mmCIF file of C-alpha atoms and ligand atoms in Angstrom:
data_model
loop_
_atom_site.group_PDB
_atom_site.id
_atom_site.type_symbol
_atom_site.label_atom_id
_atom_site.label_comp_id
_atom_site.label_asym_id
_atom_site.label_seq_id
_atom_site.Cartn_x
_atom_site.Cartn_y
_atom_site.Cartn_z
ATOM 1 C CA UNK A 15 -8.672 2.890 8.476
ATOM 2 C CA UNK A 16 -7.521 3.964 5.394
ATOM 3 C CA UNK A 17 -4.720 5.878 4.640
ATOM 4 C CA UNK A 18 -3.069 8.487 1.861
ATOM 5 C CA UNK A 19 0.477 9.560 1.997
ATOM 6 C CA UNK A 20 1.399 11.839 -0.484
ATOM 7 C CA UNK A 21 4.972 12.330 -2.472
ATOM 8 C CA UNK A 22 6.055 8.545 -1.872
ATOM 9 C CA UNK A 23 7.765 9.151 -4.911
ATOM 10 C CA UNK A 24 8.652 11.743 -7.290
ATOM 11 C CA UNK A 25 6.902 12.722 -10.325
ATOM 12 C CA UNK A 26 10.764 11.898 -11.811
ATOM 13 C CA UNK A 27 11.133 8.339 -9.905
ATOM 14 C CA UNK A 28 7.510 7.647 -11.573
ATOM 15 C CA UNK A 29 8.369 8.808 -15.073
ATOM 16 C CA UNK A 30 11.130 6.649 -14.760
ATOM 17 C CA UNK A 31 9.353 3.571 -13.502
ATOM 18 C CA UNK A 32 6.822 4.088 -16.094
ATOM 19 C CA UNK A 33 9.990 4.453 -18.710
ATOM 20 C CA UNK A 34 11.800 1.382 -17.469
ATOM 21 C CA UNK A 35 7.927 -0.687 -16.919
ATOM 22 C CA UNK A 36 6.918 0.314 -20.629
ATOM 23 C CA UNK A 37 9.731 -2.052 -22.220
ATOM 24 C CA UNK A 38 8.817 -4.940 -20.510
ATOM 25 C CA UNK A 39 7.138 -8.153 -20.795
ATOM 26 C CA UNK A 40 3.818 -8.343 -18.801
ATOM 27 C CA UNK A 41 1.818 -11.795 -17.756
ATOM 28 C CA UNK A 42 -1.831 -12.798 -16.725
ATOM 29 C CA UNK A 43 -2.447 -10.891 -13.148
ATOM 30 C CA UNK A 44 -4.005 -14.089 -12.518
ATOM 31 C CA UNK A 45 -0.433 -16.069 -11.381
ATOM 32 C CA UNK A 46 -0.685 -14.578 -7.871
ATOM 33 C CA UNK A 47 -4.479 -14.308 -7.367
ATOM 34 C CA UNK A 48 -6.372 -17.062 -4.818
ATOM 35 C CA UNK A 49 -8.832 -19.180 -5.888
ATOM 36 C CA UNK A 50 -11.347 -16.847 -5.388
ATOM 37 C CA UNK A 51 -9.746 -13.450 -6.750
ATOM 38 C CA UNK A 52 -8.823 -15.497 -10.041
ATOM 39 C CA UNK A 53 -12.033 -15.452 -11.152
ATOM 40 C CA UNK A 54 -12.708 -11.597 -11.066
ATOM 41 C CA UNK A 55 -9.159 -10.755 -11.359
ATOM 42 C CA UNK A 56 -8.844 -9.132 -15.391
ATOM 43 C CA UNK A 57 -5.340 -7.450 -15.487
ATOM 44 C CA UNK A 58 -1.615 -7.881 -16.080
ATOM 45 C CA UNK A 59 1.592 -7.701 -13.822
ATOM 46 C CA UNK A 60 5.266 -7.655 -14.125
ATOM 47 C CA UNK A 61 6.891 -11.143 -13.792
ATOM 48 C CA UNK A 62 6.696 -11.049 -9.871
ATOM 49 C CA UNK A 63 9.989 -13.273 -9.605
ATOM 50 C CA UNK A 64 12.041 -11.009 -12.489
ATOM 51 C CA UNK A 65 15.055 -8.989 -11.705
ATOM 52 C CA UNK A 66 13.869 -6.010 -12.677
ATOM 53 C CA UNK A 67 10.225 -6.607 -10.500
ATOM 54 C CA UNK A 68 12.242 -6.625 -7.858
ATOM 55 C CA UNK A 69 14.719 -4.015 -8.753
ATOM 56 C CA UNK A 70 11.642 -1.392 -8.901
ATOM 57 C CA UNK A 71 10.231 -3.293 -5.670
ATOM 58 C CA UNK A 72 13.390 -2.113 -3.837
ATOM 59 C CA UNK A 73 13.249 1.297 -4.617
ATOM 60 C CA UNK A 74 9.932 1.203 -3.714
ATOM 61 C CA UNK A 75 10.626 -0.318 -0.671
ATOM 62 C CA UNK A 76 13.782 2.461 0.389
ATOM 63 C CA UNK A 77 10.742 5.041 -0.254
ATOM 64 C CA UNK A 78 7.983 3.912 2.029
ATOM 65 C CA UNK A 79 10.797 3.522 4.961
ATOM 66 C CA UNK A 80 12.121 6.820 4.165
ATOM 67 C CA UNK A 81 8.358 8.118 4.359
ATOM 68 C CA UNK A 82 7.219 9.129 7.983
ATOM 69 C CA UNK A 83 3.894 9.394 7.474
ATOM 70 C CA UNK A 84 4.059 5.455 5.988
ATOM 71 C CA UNK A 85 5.761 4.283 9.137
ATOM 72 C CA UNK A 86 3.279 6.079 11.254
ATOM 73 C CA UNK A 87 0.273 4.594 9.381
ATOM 74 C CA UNK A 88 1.871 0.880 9.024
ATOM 75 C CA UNK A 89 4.098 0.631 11.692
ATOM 76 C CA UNK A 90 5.613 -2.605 9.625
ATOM 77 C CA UNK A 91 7.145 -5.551 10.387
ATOM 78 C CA UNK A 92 7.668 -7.241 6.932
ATOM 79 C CA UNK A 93 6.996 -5.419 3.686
ATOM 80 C CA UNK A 94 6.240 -8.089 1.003
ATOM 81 C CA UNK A 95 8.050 -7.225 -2.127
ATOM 82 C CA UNK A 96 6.072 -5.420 -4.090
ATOM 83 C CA UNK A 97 4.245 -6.159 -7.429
ATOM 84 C CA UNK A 98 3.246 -4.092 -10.284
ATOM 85 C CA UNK A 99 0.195 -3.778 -12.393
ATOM 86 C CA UNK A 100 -1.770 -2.311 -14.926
ATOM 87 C CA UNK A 101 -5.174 -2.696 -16.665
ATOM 88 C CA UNK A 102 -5.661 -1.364 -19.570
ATOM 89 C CA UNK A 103 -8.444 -0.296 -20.865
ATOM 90 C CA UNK A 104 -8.223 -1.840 -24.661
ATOM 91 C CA UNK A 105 -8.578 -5.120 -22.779
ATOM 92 C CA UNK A 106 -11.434 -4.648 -20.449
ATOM 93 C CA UNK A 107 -9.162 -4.984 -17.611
ATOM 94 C CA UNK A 108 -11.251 -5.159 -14.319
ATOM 95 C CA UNK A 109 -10.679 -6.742 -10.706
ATOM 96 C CA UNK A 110 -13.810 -7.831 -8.837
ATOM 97 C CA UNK A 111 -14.815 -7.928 -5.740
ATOM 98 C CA UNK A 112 -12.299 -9.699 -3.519
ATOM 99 C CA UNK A 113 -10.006 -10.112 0.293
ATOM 100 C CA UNK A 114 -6.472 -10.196 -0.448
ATOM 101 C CA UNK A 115 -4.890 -13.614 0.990
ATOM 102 C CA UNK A 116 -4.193 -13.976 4.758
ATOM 103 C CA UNK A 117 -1.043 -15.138 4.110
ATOM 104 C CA UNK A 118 1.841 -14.585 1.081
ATOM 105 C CA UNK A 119 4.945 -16.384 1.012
ATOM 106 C CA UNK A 120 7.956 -15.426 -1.512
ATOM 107 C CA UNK A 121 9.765 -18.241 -2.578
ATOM 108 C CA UNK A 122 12.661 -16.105 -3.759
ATOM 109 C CA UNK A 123 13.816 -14.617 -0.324
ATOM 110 C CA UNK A 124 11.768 -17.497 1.574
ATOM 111 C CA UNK A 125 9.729 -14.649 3.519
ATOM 112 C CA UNK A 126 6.127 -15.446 4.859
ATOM 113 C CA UNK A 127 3.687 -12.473 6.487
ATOM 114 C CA UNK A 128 0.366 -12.239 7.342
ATOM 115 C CA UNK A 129 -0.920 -9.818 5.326
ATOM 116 C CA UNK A 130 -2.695 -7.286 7.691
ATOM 117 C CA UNK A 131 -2.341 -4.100 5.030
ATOM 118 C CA UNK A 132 -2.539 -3.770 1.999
ATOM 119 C CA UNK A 133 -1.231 -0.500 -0.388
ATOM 120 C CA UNK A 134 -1.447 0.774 -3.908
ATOM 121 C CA UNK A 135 1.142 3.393 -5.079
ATOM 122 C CA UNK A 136 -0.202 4.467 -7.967
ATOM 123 C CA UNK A 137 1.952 5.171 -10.935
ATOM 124 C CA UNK A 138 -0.255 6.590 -13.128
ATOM 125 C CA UNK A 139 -2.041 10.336 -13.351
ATOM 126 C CA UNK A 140 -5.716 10.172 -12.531
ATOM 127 C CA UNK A 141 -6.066 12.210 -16.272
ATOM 128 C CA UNK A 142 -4.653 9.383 -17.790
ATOM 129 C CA UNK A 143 -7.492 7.062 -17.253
ATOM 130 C CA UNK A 144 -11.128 6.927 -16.633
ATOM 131 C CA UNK A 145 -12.862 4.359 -14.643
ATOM 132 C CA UNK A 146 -9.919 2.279 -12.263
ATOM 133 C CA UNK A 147 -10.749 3.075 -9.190
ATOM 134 C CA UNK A 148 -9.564 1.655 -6.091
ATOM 135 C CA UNK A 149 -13.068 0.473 -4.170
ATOM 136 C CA UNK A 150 -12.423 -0.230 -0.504
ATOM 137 C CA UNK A 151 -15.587 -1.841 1.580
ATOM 138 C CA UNK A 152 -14.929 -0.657 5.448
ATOM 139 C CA UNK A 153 -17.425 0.128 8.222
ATOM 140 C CA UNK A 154 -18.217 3.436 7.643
ATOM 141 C CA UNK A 155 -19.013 2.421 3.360
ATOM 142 C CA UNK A 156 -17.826 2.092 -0.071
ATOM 143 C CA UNK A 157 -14.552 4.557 -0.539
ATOM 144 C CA UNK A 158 -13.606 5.103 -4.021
ATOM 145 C CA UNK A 159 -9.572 5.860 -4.468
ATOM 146 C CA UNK A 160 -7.848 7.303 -7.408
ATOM 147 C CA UNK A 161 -4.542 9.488 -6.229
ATOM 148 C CA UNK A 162 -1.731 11.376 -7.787
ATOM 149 C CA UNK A 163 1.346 9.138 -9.578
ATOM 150 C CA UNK A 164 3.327 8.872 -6.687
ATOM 151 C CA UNK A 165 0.975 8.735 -4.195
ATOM 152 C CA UNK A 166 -0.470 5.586 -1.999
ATOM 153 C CA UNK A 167 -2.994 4.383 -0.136
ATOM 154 C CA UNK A 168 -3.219 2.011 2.474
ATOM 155 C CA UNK A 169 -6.334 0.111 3.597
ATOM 156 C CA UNK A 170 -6.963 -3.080 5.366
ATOM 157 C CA UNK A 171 -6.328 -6.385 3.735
ATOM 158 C CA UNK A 172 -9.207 -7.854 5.713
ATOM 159 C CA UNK A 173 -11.257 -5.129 3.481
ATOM 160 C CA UNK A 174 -13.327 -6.173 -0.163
ATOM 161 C CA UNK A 175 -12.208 -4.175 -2.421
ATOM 162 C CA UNK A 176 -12.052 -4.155 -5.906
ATOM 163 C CA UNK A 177 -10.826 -2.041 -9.322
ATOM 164 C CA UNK A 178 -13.738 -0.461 -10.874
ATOM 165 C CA UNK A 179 -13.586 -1.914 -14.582
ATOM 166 C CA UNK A 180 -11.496 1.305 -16.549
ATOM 167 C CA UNK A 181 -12.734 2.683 -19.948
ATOM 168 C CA UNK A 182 -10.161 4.818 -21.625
ATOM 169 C CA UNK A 183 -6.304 4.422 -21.020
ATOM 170 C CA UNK A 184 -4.146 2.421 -19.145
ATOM 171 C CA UNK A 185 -3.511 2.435 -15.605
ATOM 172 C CA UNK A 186 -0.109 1.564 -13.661
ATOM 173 C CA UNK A 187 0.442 0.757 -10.223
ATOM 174 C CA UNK A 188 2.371 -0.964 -7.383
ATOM 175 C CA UNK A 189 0.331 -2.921 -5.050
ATOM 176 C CA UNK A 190 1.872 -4.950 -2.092
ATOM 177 C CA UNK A 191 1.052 -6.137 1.537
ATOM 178 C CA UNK A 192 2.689 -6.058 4.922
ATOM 179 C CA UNK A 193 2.500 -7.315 8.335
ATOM 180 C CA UNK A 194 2.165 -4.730 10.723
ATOM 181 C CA UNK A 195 4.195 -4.823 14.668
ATOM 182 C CA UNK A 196 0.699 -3.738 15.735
ATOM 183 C CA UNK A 197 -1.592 -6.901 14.414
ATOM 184 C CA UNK A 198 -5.038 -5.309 16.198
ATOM 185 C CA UNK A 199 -6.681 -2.354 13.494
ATOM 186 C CA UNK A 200 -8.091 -0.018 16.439
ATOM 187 C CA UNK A 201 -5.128 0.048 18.213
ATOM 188 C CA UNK A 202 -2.996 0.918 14.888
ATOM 189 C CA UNK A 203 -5.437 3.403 14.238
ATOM 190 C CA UNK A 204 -4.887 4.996 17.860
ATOM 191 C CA UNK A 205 -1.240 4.495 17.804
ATOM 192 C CA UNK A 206 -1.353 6.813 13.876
ATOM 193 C CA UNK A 207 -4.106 9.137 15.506
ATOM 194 C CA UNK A 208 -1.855 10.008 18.791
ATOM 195 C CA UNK A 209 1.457 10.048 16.661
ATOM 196 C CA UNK A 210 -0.415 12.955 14.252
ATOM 197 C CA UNK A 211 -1.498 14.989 17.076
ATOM 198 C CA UNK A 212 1.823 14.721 18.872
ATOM 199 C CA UNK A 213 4.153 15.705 15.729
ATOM 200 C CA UNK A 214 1.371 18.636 15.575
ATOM 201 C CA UNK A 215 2.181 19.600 19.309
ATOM 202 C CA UNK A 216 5.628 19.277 18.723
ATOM 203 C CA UNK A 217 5.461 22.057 14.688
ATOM 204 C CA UNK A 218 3.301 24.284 17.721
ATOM 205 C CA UNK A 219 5.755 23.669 21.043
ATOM 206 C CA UNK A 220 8.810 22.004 20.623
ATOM 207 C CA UNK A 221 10.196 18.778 21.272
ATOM 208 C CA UNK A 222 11.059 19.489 24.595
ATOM 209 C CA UNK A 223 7.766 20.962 25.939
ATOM 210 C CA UNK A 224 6.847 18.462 29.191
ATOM 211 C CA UNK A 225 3.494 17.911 28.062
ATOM 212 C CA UNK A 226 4.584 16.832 24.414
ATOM 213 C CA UNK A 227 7.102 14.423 26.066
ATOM 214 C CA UNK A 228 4.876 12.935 27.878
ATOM 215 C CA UNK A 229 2.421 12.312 25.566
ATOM 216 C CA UNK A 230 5.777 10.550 23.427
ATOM 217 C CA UNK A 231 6.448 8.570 26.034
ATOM 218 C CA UNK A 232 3.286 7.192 25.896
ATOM 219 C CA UNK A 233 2.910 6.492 22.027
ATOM 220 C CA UNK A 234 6.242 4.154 22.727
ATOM 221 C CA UNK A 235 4.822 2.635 26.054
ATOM 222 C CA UNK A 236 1.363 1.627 23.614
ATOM 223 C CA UNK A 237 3.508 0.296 21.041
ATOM 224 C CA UNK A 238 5.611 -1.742 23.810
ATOM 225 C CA UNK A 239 2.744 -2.823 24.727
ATOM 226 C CA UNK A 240 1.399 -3.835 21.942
ATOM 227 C CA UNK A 241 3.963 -4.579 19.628
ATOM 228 C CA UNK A 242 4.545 -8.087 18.415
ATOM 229 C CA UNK A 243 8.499 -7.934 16.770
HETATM 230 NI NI1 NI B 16 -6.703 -7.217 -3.703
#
């Protein structure tokens, strides 16, 4: 399943990221690639350990929990903290074909998760850039991704996927992973798909119509049941 939530941040939060992102120093993408990704992997990233990495990672971070329609999707356990990109094109910046790592650790805050999403915000407006696209392999295809600055997607970290090699600009991104309370993908997806059509019930009947708390008591009941915490 993948997902887009709009408005993660503002336009102003991204101008500002971009501001604050443009005056510092950037490194091979390649120090937190696999074995595997390091060979296709053709970009740059923000010092994942520096202060101000993780500065913009935690405002990142209050944003996605702030965002309903994030929690919904990811129902997570453990955001990782997130990392920041950008391939430009200049340098024929490219990622191949690749699965994200089962497992990240952060040796800074000691935290481990097994990375069962994964999410690009993207920072940068699609005009900006040409090629860059976010390629996600799932069951139903190939799904190419290229949203507003601000906006995010999140797709399975099981998924290949890849960043189409980009011709003309630069483009800027966060990309992280998390561990979901809901490990199994179909019933995450059912959990999201029930939540929507409830919060739709409850714009057309209220929160106290007997039908629409049922149905609410029964999105928590699947998530007790499934939950791992
Ligand atoms: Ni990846």
């Amino acid at each position: 399943m993948l997902v887009c939530v709009p408005n993660v941040l503002s336009k102003s939060d991204v101008a500002d990221f971009r501001r604050i992102m443009d005056g510092c120093d950037w490194e091979d993408g390649r120090s937190t690639a696999g074995a595997q990704s390091a060979l296709v992997k053709r970009n740059e990233q923000l010092p994942p350990d520096s202060e101000i990495a993780r500065r913009l990672g935690n405002r990142v971070v209050s944003a996605l929990t702030a965002n309903p329609r994030f929690i919904s999707a990811a129902i997570p356990l453990q955001i990782f903290p997130p990392l920041f990109n950008r391939y430009a094109a200049a340098d024929g910046h490219r990622f191949g074909i690749h699965v994200d790592n089962a497992v990240r650790g952060d040796h800074l805050t000691g935290l481990r998760i097994r990375t069962d999403l994964s999410v690009t915000l993207f920072l940068s407006e699609p005009e900006e850039y040409d090629g860059g696209e976010l390629v996600v392999e799932d069951l139903y295809g190939s799904h190419e991704i290229k949203l507003s600055g601000g906006d995010l997607v999140v797709y399975p970290a099981s998924s290949l996927h890849m960043v189409t090699p980009i011709t003309r600009g630069t483009r800027v991104a966060s990309f992280f992973w998390l561990q979901s309370m809901i490990r199994d993908a179909h019933a995450r997806s059912l959990i999201f798909d029930l939540d929507t059509a409830i919060q739709a019930l409850v714009e057309r009947l209220g929160r106290d119509d007997p039908e629409t708390v049922k149905l609410t008591g029964i999105y928590h009941n699947l998530i007790r049941y499934w939950a791992e915490v």
